[in-house]
Short mmCIF file of N, CA and C and ligand atoms in Angstrom, two decimals:
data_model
loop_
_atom_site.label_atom_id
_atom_site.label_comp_id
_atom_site.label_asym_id
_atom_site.label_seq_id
_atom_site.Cartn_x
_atom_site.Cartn_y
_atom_site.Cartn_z
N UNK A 31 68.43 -112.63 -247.09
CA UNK A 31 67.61 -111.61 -247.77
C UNK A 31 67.23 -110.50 -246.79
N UNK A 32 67.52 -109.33 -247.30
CA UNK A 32 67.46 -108.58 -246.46
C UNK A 32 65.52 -108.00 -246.56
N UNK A 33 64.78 -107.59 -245.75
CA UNK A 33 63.52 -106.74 -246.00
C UNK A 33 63.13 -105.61 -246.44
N UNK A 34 62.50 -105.18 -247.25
CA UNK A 34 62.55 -103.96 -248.13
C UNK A 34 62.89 -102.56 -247.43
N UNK A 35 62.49 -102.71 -246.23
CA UNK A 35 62.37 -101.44 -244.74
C UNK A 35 64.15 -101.40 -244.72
N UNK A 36 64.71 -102.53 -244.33
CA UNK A 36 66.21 -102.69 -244.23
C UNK A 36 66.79 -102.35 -245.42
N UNK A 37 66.46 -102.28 -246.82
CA UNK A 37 67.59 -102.38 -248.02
C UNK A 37 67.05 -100.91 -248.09
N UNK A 38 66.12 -100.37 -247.67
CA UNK A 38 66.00 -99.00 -248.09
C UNK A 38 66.96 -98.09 -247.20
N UNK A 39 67.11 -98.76 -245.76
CA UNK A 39 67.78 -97.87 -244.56
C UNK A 39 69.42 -98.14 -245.08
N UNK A 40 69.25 -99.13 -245.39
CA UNK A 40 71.36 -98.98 -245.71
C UNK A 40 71.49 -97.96 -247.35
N UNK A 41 70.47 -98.14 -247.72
CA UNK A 41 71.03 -97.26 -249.12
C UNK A 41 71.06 -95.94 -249.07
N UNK A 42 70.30 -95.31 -247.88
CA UNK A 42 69.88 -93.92 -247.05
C UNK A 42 71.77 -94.09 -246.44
N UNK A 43 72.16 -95.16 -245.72
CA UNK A 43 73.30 -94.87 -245.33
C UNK A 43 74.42 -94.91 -246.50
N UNK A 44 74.09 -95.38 -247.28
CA UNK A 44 74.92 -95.31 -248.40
C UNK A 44 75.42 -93.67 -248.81
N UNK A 45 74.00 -93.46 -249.01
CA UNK A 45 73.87 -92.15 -249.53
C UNK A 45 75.04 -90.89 -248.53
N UNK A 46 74.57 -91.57 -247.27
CA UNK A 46 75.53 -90.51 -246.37
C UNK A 46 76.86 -90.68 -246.43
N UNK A 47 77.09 -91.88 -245.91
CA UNK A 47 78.85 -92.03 -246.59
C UNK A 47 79.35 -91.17 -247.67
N UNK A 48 78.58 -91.75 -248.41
CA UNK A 48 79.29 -91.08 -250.01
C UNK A 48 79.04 -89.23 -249.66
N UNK A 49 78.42 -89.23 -249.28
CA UNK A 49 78.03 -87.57 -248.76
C UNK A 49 79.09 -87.16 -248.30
N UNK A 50 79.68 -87.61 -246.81
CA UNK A 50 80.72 -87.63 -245.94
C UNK A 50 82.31 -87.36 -246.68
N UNK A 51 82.07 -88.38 -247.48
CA UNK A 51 83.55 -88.83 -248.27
C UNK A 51 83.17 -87.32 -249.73
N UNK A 52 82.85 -86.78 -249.66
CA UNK A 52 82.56 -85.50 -250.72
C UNK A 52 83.14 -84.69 -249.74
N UNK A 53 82.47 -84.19 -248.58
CA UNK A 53 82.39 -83.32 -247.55
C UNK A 53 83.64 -83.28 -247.16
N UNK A 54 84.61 -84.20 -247.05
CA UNK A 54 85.69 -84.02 -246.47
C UNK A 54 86.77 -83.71 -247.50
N UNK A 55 86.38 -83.94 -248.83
CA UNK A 55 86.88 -83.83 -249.96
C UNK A 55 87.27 -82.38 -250.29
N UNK A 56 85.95 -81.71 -249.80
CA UNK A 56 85.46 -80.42 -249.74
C UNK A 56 86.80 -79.44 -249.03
N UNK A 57 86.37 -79.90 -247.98
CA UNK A 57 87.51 -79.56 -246.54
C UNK A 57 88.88 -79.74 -246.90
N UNK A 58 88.96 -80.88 -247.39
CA UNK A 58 90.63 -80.76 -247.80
C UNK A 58 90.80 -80.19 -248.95
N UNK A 59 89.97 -79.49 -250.11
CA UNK A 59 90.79 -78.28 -250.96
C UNK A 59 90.52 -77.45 -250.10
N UNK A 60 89.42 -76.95 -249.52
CA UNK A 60 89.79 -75.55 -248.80
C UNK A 60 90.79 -75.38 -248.16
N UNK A 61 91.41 -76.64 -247.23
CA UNK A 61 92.36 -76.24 -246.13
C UNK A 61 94.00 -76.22 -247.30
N UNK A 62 93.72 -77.10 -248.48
CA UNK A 62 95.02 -77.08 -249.44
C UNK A 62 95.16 -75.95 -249.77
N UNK A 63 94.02 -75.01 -250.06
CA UNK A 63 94.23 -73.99 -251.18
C UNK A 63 94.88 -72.65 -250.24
N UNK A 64 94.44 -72.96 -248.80
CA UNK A 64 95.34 -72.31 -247.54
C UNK A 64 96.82 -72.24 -247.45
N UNK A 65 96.90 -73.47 -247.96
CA UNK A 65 98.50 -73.81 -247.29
C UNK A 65 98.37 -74.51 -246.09
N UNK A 66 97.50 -75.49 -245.70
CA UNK A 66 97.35 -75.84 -244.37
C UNK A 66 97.60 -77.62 -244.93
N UNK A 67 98.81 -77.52 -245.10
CA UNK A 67 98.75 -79.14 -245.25
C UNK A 67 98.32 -80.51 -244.80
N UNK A 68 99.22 -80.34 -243.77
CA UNK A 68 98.64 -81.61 -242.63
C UNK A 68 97.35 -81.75 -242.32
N UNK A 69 96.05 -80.55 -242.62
CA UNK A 69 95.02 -80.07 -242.46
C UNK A 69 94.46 -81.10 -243.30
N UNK A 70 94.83 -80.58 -244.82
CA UNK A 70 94.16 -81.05 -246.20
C UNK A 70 94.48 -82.57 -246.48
N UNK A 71 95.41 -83.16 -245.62
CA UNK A 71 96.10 -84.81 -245.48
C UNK A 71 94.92 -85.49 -244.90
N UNK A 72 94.61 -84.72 -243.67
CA UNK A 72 93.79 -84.87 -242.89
C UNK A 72 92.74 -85.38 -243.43
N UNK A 73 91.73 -84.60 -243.53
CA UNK A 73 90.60 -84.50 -244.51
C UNK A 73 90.86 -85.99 -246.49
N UNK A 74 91.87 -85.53 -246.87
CA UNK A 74 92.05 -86.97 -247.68
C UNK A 74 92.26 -88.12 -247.12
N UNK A 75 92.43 -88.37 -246.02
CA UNK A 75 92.54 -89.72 -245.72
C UNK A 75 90.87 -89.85 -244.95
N UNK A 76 90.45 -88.74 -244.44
CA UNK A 76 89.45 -88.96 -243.98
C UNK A 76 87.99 -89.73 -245.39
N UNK A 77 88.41 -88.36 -246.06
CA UNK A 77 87.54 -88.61 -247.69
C UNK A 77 87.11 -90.11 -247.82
N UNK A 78 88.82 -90.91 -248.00
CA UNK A 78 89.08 -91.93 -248.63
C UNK A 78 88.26 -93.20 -247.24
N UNK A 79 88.23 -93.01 -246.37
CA UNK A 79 87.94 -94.38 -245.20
C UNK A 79 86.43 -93.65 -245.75
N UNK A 80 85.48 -92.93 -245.71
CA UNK A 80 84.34 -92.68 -246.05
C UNK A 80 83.87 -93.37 -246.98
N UNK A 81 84.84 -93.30 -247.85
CA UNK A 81 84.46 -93.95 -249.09
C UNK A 81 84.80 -95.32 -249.30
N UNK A 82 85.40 -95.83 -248.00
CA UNK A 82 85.37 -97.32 -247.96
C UNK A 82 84.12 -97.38 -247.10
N UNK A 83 83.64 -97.11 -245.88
CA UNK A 83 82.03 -97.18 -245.06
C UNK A 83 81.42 -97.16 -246.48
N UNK A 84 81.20 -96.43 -247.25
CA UNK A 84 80.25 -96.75 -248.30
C UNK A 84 80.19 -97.79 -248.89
N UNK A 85 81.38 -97.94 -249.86
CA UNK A 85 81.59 -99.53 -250.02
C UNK A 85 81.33 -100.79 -249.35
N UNK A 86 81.70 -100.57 -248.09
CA UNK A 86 81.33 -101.52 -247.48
C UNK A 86 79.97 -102.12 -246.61
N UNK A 87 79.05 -100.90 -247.28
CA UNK A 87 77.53 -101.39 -246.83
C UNK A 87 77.10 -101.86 -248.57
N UNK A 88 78.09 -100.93 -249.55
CA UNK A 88 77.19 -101.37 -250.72
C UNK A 88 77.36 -102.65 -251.24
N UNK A 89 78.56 -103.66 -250.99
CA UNK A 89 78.80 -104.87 -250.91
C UNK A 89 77.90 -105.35 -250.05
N UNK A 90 77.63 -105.05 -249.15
CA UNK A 90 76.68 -106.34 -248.37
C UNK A 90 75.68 -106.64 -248.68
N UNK A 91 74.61 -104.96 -249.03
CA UNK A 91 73.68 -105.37 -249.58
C UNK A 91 73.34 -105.82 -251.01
N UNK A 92 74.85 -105.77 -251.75
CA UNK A 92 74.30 -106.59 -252.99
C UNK A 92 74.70 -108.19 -252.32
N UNK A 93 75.51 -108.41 -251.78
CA UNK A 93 75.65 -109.61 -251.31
C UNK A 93 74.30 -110.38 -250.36
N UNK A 94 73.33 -109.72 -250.13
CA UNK A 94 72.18 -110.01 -249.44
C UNK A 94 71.39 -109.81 -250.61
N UNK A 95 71.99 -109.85 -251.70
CA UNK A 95 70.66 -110.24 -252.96
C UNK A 95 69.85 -109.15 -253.15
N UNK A 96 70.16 -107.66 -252.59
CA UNK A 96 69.19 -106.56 -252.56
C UNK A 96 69.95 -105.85 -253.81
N UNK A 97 69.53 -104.56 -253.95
CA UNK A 97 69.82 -103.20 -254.97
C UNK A 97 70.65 -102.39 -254.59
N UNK A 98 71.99 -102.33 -254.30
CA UNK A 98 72.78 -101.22 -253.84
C UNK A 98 73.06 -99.77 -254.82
N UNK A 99 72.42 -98.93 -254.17
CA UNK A 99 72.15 -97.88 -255.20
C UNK A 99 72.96 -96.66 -255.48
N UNK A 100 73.89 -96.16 -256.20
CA UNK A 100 74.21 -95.52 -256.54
C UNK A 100 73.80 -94.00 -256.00
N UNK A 101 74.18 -93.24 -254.90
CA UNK A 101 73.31 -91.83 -254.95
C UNK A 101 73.63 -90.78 -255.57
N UNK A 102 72.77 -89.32 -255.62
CA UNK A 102 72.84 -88.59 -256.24
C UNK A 102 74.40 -87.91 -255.85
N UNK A 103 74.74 -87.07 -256.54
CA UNK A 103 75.90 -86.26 -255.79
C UNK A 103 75.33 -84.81 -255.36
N UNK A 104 75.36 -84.74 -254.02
CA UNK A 104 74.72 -83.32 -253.33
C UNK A 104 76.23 -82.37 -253.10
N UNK A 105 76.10 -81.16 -253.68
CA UNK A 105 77.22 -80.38 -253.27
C UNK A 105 77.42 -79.84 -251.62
N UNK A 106 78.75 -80.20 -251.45
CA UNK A 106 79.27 -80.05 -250.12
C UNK A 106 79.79 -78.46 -250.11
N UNK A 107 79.38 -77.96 -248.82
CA UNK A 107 80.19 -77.02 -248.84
C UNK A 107 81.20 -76.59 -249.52
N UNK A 108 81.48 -75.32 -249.80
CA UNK A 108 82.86 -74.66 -250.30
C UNK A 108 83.67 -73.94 -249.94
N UNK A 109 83.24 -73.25 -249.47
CA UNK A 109 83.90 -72.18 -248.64
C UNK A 109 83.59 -72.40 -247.05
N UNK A 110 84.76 -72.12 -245.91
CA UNK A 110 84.29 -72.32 -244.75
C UNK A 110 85.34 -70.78 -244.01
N UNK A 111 84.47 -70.61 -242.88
CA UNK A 111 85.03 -69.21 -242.31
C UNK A 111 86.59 -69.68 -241.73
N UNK A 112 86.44 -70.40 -240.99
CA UNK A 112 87.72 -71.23 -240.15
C UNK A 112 87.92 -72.07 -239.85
N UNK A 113 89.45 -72.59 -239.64
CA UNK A 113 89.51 -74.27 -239.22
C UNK A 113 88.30 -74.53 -238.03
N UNK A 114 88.03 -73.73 -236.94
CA UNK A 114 87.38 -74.06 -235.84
C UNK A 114 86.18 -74.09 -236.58
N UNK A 115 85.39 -73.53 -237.41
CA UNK A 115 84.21 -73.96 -238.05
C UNK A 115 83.92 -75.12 -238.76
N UNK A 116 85.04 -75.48 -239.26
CA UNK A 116 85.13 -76.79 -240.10
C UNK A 116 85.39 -77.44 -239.11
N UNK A 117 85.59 -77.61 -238.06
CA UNK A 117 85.55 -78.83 -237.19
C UNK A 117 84.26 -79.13 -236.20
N UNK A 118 83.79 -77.46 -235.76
CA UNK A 118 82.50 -78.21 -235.78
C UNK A 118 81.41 -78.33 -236.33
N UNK A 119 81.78 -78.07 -237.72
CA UNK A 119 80.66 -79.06 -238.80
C UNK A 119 80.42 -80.16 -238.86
N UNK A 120 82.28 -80.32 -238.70
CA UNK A 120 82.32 -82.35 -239.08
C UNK A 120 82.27 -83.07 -237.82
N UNK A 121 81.95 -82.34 -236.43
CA UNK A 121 81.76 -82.85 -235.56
C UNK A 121 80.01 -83.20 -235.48
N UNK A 122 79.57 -82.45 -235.74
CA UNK A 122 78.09 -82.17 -235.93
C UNK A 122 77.77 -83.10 -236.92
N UNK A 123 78.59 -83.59 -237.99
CA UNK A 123 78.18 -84.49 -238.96
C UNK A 123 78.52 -86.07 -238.13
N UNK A 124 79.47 -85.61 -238.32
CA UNK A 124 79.78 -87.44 -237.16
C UNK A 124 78.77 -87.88 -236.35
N UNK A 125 78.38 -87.12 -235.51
CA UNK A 125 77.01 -87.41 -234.30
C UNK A 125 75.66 -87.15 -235.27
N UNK A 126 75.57 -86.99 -236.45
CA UNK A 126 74.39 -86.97 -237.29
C UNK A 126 74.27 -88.69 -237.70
N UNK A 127 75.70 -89.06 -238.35
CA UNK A 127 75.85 -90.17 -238.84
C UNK A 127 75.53 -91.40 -237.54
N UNK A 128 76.74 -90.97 -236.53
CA UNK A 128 76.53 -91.64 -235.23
C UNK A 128 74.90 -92.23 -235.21
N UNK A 129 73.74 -91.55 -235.21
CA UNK A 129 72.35 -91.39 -234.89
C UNK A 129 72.11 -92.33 -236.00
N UNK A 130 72.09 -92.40 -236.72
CA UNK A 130 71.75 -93.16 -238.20
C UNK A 130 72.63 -94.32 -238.06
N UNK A 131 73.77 -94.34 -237.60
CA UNK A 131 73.88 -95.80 -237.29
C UNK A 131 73.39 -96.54 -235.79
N UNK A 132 73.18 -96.14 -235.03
CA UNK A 132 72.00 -95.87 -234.23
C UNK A 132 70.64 -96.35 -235.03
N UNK A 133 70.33 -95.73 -235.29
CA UNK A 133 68.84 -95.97 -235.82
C UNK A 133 68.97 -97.61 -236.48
N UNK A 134 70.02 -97.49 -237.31
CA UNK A 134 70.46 -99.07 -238.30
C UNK A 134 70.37 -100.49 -237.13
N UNK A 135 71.15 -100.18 -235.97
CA UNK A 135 71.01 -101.36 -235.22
C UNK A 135 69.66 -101.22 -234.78
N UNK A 136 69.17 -100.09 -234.27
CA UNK A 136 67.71 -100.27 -233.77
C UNK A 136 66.74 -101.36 -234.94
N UNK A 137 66.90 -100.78 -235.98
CA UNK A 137 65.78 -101.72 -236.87
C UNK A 137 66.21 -103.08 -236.97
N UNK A 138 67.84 -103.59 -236.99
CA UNK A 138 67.76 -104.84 -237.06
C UNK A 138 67.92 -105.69 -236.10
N UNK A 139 67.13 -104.85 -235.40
CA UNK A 139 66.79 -105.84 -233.48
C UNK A 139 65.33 -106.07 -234.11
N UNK A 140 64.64 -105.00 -234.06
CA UNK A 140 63.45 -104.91 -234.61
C UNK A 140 62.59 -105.96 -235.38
N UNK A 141 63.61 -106.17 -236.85
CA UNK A 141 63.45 -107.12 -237.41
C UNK A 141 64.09 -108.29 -237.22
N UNK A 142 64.47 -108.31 -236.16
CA UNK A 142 65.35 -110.06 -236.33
C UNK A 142 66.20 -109.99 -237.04
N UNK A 143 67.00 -108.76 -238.08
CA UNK A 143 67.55 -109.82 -238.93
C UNK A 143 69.15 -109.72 -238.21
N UNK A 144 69.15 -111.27 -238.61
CA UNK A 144 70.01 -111.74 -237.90
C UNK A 144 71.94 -111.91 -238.29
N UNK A 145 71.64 -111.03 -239.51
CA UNK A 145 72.62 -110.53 -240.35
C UNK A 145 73.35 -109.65 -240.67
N UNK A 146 72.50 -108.65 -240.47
CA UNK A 146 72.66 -107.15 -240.59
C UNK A 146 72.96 -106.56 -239.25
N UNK A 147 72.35 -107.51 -237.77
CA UNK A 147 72.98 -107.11 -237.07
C UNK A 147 74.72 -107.28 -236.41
N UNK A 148 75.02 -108.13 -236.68
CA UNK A 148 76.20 -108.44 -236.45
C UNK A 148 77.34 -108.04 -237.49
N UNK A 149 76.56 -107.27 -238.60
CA UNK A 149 77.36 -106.34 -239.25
C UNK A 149 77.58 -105.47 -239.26
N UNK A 150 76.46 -104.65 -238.17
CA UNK A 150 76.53 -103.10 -237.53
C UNK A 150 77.77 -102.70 -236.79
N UNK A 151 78.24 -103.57 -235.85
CA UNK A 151 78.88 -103.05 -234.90
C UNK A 151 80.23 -102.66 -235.24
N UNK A 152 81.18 -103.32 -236.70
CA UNK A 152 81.79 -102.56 -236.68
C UNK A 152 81.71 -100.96 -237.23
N UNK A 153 80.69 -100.49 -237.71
CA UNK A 153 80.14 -99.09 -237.90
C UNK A 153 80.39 -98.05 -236.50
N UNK A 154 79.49 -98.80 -235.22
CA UNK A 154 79.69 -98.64 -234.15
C UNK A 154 80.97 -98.04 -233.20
N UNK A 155 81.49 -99.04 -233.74
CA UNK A 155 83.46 -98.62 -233.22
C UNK A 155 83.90 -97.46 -233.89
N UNK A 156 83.55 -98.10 -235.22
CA UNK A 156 84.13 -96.47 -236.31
C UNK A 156 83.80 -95.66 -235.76
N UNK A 157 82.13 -95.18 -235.25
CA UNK A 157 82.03 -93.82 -235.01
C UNK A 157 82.08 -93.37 -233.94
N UNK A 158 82.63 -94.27 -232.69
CA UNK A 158 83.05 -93.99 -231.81
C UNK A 158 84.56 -93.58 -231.19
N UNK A 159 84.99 -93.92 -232.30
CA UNK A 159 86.42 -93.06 -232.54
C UNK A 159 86.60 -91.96 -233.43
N UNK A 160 86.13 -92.19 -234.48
CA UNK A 160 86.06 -90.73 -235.25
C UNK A 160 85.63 -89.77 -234.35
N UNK A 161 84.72 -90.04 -233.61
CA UNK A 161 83.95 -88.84 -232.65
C UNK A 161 84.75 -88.40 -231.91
N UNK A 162 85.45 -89.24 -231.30
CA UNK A 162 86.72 -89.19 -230.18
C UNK A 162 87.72 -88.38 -230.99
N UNK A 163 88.30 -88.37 -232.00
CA UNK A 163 89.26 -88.12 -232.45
C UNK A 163 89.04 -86.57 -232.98
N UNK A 164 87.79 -86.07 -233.43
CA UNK A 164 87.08 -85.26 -233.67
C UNK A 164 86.86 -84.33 -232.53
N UNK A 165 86.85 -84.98 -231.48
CA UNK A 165 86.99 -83.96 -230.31
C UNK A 165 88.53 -83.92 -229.73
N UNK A 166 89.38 -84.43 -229.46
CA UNK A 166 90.37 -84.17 -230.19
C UNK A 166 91.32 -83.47 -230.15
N UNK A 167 90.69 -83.03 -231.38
CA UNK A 167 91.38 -81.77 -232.20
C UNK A 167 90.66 -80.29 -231.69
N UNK A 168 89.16 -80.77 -232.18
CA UNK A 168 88.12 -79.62 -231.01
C UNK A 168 89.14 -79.18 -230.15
N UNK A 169 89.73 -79.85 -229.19
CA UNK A 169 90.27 -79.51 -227.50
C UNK A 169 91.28 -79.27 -227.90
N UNK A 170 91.96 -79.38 -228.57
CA UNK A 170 93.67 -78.48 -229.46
C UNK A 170 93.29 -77.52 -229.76
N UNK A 171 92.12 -76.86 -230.81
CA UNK A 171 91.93 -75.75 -231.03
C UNK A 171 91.50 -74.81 -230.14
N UNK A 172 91.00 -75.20 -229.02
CA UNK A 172 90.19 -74.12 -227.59
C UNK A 172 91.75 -73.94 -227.60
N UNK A 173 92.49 -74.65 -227.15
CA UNK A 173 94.10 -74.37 -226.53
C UNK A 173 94.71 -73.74 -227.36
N UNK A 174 94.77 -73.78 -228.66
CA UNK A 174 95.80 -73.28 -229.58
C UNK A 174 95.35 -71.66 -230.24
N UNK A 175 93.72 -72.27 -230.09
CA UNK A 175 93.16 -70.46 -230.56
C UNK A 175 93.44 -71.11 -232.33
N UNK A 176 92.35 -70.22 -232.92
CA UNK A 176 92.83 -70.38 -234.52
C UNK A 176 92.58 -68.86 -235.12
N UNK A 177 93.28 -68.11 -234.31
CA UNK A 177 93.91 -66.93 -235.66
C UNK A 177 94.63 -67.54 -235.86
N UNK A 178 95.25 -66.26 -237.22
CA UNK A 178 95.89 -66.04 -238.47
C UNK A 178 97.55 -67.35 -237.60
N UNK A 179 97.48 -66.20 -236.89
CA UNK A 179 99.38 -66.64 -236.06
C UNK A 179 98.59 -68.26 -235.33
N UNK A 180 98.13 -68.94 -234.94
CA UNK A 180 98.18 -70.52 -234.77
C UNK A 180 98.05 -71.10 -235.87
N UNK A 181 97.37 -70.76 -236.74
CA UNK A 181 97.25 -71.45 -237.67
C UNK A 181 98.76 -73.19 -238.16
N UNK A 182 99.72 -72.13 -238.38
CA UNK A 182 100.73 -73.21 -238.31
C UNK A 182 101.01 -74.44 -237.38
N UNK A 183 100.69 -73.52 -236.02
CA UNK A 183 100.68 -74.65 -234.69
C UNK A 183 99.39 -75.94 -234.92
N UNK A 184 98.41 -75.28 -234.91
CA UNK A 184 97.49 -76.44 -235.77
C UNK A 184 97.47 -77.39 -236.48
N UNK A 185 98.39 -76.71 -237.84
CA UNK A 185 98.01 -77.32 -238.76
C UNK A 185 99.57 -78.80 -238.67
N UNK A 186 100.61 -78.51 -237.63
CA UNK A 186 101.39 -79.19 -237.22
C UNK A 186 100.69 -80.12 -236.21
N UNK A 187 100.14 -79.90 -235.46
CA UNK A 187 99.59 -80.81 -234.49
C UNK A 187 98.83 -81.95 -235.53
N UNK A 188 98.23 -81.56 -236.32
CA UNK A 188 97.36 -82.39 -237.18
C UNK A 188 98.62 -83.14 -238.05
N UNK A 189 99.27 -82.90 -238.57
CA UNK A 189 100.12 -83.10 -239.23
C UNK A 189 100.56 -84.91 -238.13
N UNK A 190 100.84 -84.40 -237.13
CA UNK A 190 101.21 -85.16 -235.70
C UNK A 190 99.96 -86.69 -235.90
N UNK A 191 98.35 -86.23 -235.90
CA UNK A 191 98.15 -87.23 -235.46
C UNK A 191 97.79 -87.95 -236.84
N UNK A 192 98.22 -87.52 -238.37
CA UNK A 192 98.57 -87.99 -239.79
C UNK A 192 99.31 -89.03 -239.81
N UNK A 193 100.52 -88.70 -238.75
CA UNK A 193 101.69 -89.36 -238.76
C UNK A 193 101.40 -90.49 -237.85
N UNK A 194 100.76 -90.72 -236.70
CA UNK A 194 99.90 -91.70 -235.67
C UNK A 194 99.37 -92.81 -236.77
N UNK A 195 98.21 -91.80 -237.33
CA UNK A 195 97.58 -92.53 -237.92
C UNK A 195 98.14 -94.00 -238.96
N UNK A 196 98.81 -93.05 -239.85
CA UNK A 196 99.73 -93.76 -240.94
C UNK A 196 100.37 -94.69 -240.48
N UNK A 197 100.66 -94.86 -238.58
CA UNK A 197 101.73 -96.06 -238.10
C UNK A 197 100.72 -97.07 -237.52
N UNK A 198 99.16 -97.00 -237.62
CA UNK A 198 98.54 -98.04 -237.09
C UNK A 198 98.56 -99.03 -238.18
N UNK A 199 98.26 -100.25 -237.49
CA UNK A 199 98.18 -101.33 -238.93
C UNK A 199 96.56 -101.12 -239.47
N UNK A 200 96.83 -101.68 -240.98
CA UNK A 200 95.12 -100.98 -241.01
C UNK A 200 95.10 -99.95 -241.42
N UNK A 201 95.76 -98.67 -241.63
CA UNK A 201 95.65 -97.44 -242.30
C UNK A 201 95.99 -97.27 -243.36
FE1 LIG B 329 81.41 -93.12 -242.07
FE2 LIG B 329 82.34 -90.85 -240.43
O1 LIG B 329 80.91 -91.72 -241.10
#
């Protein structure tokens, strides 16, 4: 059984996931409606693992006998100036989330519970690679520049680590 302090903090993370998995949703029509493919791949596969982190806190806490709650839908961005802006949004979002899962292990030291912590950590890993991976690309774009004329070089490099991705087991 989880404590009311705890079923309220994962449904707050709930809420963000599902936020996340919109947000990137977001990002990949803008970068589709570009022509930036590998861009907009990007961003859907990202969408879709978001929307498993959600799932997979909202299973636990119904499986801990609590209320897994459904959140509102908050509109995500629509329009963005440039790829380099959209990356560091979602870099800025990652280390938002990062902090909040952060905060999640802090409380279930806090409280003892002795459940919830040993279910944190794979959150932990996640966002310690997303972050990684997120910077990245960051450090491709200082190099590549994102005017009009890189754009393609970009949106190939990404394309590149689509294709990485897709060959790990697990993806
Ligand atoms: Fe599930 Fe990238 O936060």
């Amino acid at each position: 059984m989880l404590s009311e302090k705890m079923e309220a903090a994962l449904n707050e993370q709930i809420n963000m996931e599902a936020y996340a998995s919109f947000f990137y949703m977001s990002m990949a029509s803008w970068c589709d409606h570009q022509g930036l493919e590998g861009t907009a791949q990007f961003f859907y596969r990202q969408s879709t693992e978001e929307h498993d982190h959600m799932m997979r806190i909202f299973r636990y806490v119904l499986e801990m006998d609590r209320r897994a709650i459904v959140p509102p839908i908050e509109q995500p961005p629509i329009d963005c100036k440039s790829i380099q802006s959209i990356f560091d949004e979602v870099y800025a979002h990652e280390q938002k989330v990062t902090k909040s899962i952060n905060n999640l292990v802090n409380l279930a030291n806090r409280e003892n519970d002795h459940s919830t912590h040993p279910f944190m950590p794979w959150y932990v890993t996640e966002q310690r690679e997303e972050e990684a991976l997120i910077r990245n690309i960051l450090d491709k774009l200082k190099l590549i520049g994102d005017g009009p004329q890189s754009l393609y070089f970009i949106d190939k490099e990404i394309t590149e680590i689509n294709a990485q991705a897709a060959s790990q087991p697990g993806q």
